[in-house]
mmCIF file of C-alpha atoms in Angstrom:
data_model
loop_
_atom_site.group_PDB
_atom_site.id
_atom_site.type_symbol
_atom_site.label_atom_id
_atom_site.label_comp_id
_atom_site.label_asym_id
_atom_site.label_seq_id
_atom_site.Cartn_x
_atom_site.Cartn_y
_atom_site.Cartn_z
ATOM 1 C CA MET A 1 66.724 109.152 113.438
ATOM 2 C CA TRP A 2 69.952 110.287 115.091
ATOM 3 C CA LEU A 3 69.497 107.619 117.774
ATOM 4 C CA MET A 4 69.292 104.904 115.106
ATOM 5 C CA TRP A 5 72.595 106.092 113.558
ATOM 6 C CA LEU A 6 74.195 106.171 117.002
ATOM 7 C CA VAL A 7 73.156 102.562 117.647
ATOM 8 C CA ILE A 8 74.378 101.500 114.186
ATOM 9 C CA GLY A 9 77.711 103.254 114.817
ATOM 10 C CA ILE A 10 78.120 101.541 118.189
ATOM 11 C CA ILE A 11 77.323 98.141 116.675
ATOM 12 C CA PHE A 12 79.935 98.629 113.951
ATOM 13 C CA ALA A 13 82.477 99.850 116.542
ATOM 14 C CA ILE A 14 81.944 96.768 118.712
ATOM 15 C CA ALA A 15 82.142 94.496 115.669
ATOM 16 C CA GLU A 16 85.428 96.187 114.663
ATOM 17 C CA MET A 17 86.887 95.610 118.123
ATOM 18 C CA ILE A 18 86.032 91.928 117.833
ATOM 19 C CA ASN A 19 87.263 91.664 114.235
ATOM 20 C CA SER A 20 90.114 94.231 114.351
ATOM 21 C CA GLY A 21 90.780 94.256 110.637
ATOM 22 C CA PHE A 22 90.241 97.953 109.809
ATOM 23 C CA PHE A 23 87.160 97.067 107.805
ATOM 24 C CA LEU A 24 84.135 97.877 109.942
ATOM 25 C CA ILE A 25 85.576 101.024 111.530
ATOM 26 C CA TRP A 26 84.765 102.965 108.361
ATOM 27 C CA PHE A 27 81.089 102.075 108.712
ATOM 28 C CA THR A 28 81.240 103.455 112.254
ATOM 29 C CA VAL A 29 82.551 106.745 110.870
ATOM 30 C CA GLY A 30 79.890 106.655 108.136
ATOM 31 C CA ALA A 31 77.178 106.135 110.764
ATOM 32 C CA LEU A 32 78.502 109.110 112.741
ATOM 33 C CA ALA A 33 78.442 111.231 109.569
ATOM 34 C CA ALA A 34 74.849 110.094 108.962
ATOM 35 C CA LEU A 35 74.040 110.973 112.598
ATOM 36 C CA ILE A 36 75.300 114.523 112.033
ATOM 37 C CA THR A 37 73.347 114.666 108.772
ATOM 38 C CA SER A 38 70.190 113.550 110.620
ATOM 39 C CA LEU A 39 70.524 116.614 112.855
ATOM 40 C CA ILE A 40 70.463 118.810 109.741
ATOM 41 C CA THR A 41 67.815 116.997 107.660
ATOM 42 C CA SER A 42 65.161 114.397 108.349
ATOM 43 C CA ASN A 43 65.439 112.953 104.819
ATOM 44 C CA VAL A 44 66.437 109.312 105.352
ATOM 45 C CA ALA A 45 67.607 108.917 101.738
ATOM 46 C CA ILE A 46 70.157 111.702 102.181
ATOM 47 C CA GLN A 47 71.324 110.209 105.478
ATOM 48 C CA LEU A 48 71.719 106.795 103.837
ATOM 49 C CA ILE A 49 73.659 108.319 100.914
ATOM 50 C CA VAL A 50 75.992 110.110 103.359
ATOM 51 C CA PHE A 51 76.445 106.875 105.335
ATOM 52 C CA LEU A 52 77.278 104.773 102.271
ATOM 53 C CA THR A 53 79.424 107.421 100.570
ATOM 54 C CA ILE A 54 81.596 108.120 103.615
ATOM 55 C CA SER A 55 81.870 104.445 104.566
ATOM 56 C CA ILE A 56 82.827 103.191 101.110
ATOM 57 C CA LEU A 57 85.157 106.120 100.406
ATOM 58 C CA LEU A 58 87.059 105.540 103.661
ATOM 59 C CA LEU A 59 87.030 101.784 103.128
ATOM 60 C CA LEU A 60 88.611 102.123 99.692
ATOM 61 C CA THR A 61 91.159 104.788 100.623
ATOM 62 C CA LEU A 62 92.293 104.133 104.178
ATOM 63 C CA THR A 63 91.982 100.399 104.859
ATOM 64 C CA LYS A 64 95.223 99.444 103.110
ATOM 65 C CA TYR A 65 97.153 102.304 104.718
ATOM 66 C CA CYS A 66 95.890 101.637 108.244
ATOM 67 C CA THR A 67 96.398 97.905 107.963
ATOM 68 C CA ALA A 68 99.999 98.388 106.849
ATOM 69 C CA HIS A 69 100.763 101.163 109.330
ATOM 70 C CA PHE A 70 99.108 99.843 112.476
ATOM 71 C CA SER A 71 99.635 96.135 111.914
ATOM 72 C CA LYS A 72 103.420 96.430 111.714
ATOM 73 C CA ARG A 73 104.777 94.931 114.843
ATOM 74 C CA ASP A 74 108.392 94.138 115.485
ATOM 75 C CA ALA A 75 108.215 90.412 115.739
ATOM 76 C CA ILE A 76 109.944 89.164 118.822
ATOM 77 C CA ALA A 77 111.187 85.631 118.512
ATOM 78 C CA THR A 78 109.988 83.511 121.389
ATOM 79 C CA ASN A 79 110.480 79.990 122.611
ATOM 80 C CA ILE A 80 112.394 77.851 120.155
ATOM 81 C CA ASP A 81 112.453 80.570 117.460
ATOM 82 C CA ALA A 82 114.553 82.705 119.800
ATOM 83 C CA LEU A 83 117.419 80.224 119.405
ATOM 84 C CA ILE A 84 117.848 80.860 115.678
ATOM 85 C CA GLY A 85 120.979 82.936 115.082
ATOM 86 C CA LYS A 86 122.457 82.324 118.529
ATOM 87 C CA THR A 87 125.957 80.986 119.027
ATOM 88 C CA GLY A 88 126.725 77.729 120.794
ATOM 89 C CA THR A 89 129.770 75.583 121.504
ATOM 90 C CA VAL A 90 130.290 72.081 120.116
ATOM 91 C CA LEU A 91 130.712 69.542 122.930
ATOM 92 C CA GLU A 92 130.810 66.461 120.710
ATOM 93 C CA ALA A 93 132.062 66.684 117.107
ATOM 94 C CA ILE A 94 129.446 66.937 114.367
ATOM 95 C CA GLY A 95 129.934 64.831 111.242
ATOM 96 C CA GLU A 96 129.353 65.817 107.651
ATOM 97 C CA HIS A 97 126.126 63.855 107.158
ATOM 98 C CA ALA A 98 122.708 64.431 108.703
ATOM 99 C CA THR A 99 123.082 61.097 110.468
ATOM 100 C CA ASP A 100 126.347 62.241 112.102
ATOM 101 C CA VAL A 101 124.873 63.884 115.162
ATOM 102 C CA GLY A 102 126.996 65.822 117.622
ATOM 103 C CA GLN A 103 126.185 67.883 120.680
ATOM 104 C CA VAL A 104 126.097 71.632 121.175
ATOM 105 C CA LYS A 105 125.867 73.614 124.379
ATOM 106 C CA LEU A 106 123.554 76.582 123.974
ATOM 107 C CA ASP A 107 122.424 78.857 126.808
ATOM 108 C CA GLY A 108 123.383 76.246 129.379
ATOM 109 C CA GLU A 109 121.488 73.429 127.661
ATOM 110 C CA ILE A 110 122.889 70.551 125.641
ATOM 111 C CA TRP A 111 121.291 69.879 122.261
ATOM 112 C CA SER A 112 121.796 67.276 119.556
ATOM 113 C CA ALA A 113 123.052 68.995 116.417
ATOM 114 C CA ILE A 114 123.792 68.369 112.761
ATOM 115 C CA SER A 115 125.737 70.372 110.202
ATOM 116 C CA SER A 116 123.713 72.562 107.843
ATOM 117 C CA ASN A 117 126.385 72.655 105.136
ATOM 118 C CA ASP A 118 127.539 69.029 105.282
ATOM 119 C CA LEU A 119 130.916 69.984 106.716
ATOM 120 C CA PRO A 120 132.281 68.345 109.860
ATOM 121 C CA ILE A 121 132.589 70.598 112.912
ATOM 122 C CA LYS A 122 135.208 69.874 115.572
ATOM 123 C CA LYS A 123 134.714 69.752 119.313
ATOM 124 C CA GLY A 124 135.150 73.198 120.888
ATOM 125 C CA SER A 125 134.141 75.077 117.741
ATOM 126 C CA LYS A 126 131.648 77.916 117.912
ATOM 127 C CA VAL A 127 128.525 77.373 115.816
ATOM 128 C CA ILE A 128 125.543 79.461 114.783
ATOM 129 C CA ILE A 129 122.072 77.938 114.878
ATOM 130 C CA ASP A 130 120.419 78.068 111.432
ATOM 131 C CA GLU A 131 117.217 76.198 112.198
ATOM 132 C CA ILE A 132 115.692 73.586 114.436
ATOM 133 C CA ARG A 133 114.389 70.280 113.107
ATOM 134 C CA GLY A 134 112.455 68.410 115.718
ATOM 135 C CA VAL A 135 114.801 68.274 118.712
ATOM 136 C CA ARG A 136 118.006 68.861 116.738
ATOM 137 C CA LEU A 137 119.802 72.079 116.040
ATOM 138 C CA VAL A 138 120.973 72.622 112.473
ATOM 139 C CA VAL A 139 124.211 74.592 112.738
ATOM 140 C CA HIS A 140 127.178 75.904 110.819
ATOM 141 C CA ALA A 141 130.641 76.717 112.150
ATOM 142 C CA VAL A 142 131.522 80.314 112.901
ATOM 143 C CA PRO A 143 134.233 81.335 110.432
ATOM 144 C CA VAL A 144 137.630 81.599 112.090
ATOM 145 C CA ASP A 145 138.957 85.165 111.987
ATOM 146 C CA SER A 146 142.714 85.415 111.452
ATOM 147 C CA ASN A 147 142.903 88.032 114.249
ATOM 148 C CA SER A 148 141.150 85.890 116.831
ATOM 149 C CA THR A 149 141.999 82.678 118.549
ATOM 150 C CA ASN A 150 141.071 79.436 116.884
ATOM 151 C CA PRO A 151 137.730 78.266 118.314
ATOM 152 C CA ASN A 152 138.834 74.676 117.799
ATOM 153 C CA MET A 153 141.523 75.211 120.468
ATOM 154 C CA GLU A 154 139.148 76.391 123.215
ATOM 155 C CA GLN A 155 138.852 74.245 126.280
ATOM 156 C CA MET A 156 135.497 73.195 127.706
#
């Protein structure tokens, strides 16, 4: 019987690797517990009870913890999402309406841009990218600090 539990455990382990949802791994552990039990007793009912008890107990107690703990990944913004929050420079003034499109230079590229807060933004101003709609940046002006130079006075 121990060989049967070993095969069942391997099948659940392979299925977990394919699924990777911390669901089937507990049945692998239950099958290993049943394998150990089969070395002690040949009673299949006891082995099945051990298998089900261990599997269900682990499933109910550890799945939520493991999913939360091991699934946390620091999301790294890639592609277009990596532009959100970056600072660019206005090359062509942006009007106060969504139809008043200007241009912003960001990481060496020139983008069409509109104002996110319906305020006009002057040429040379620094802007922060709030979102991207289609091929347009949605931006707002960087607040001018009284201790710094006026971004509207910068030369391009």
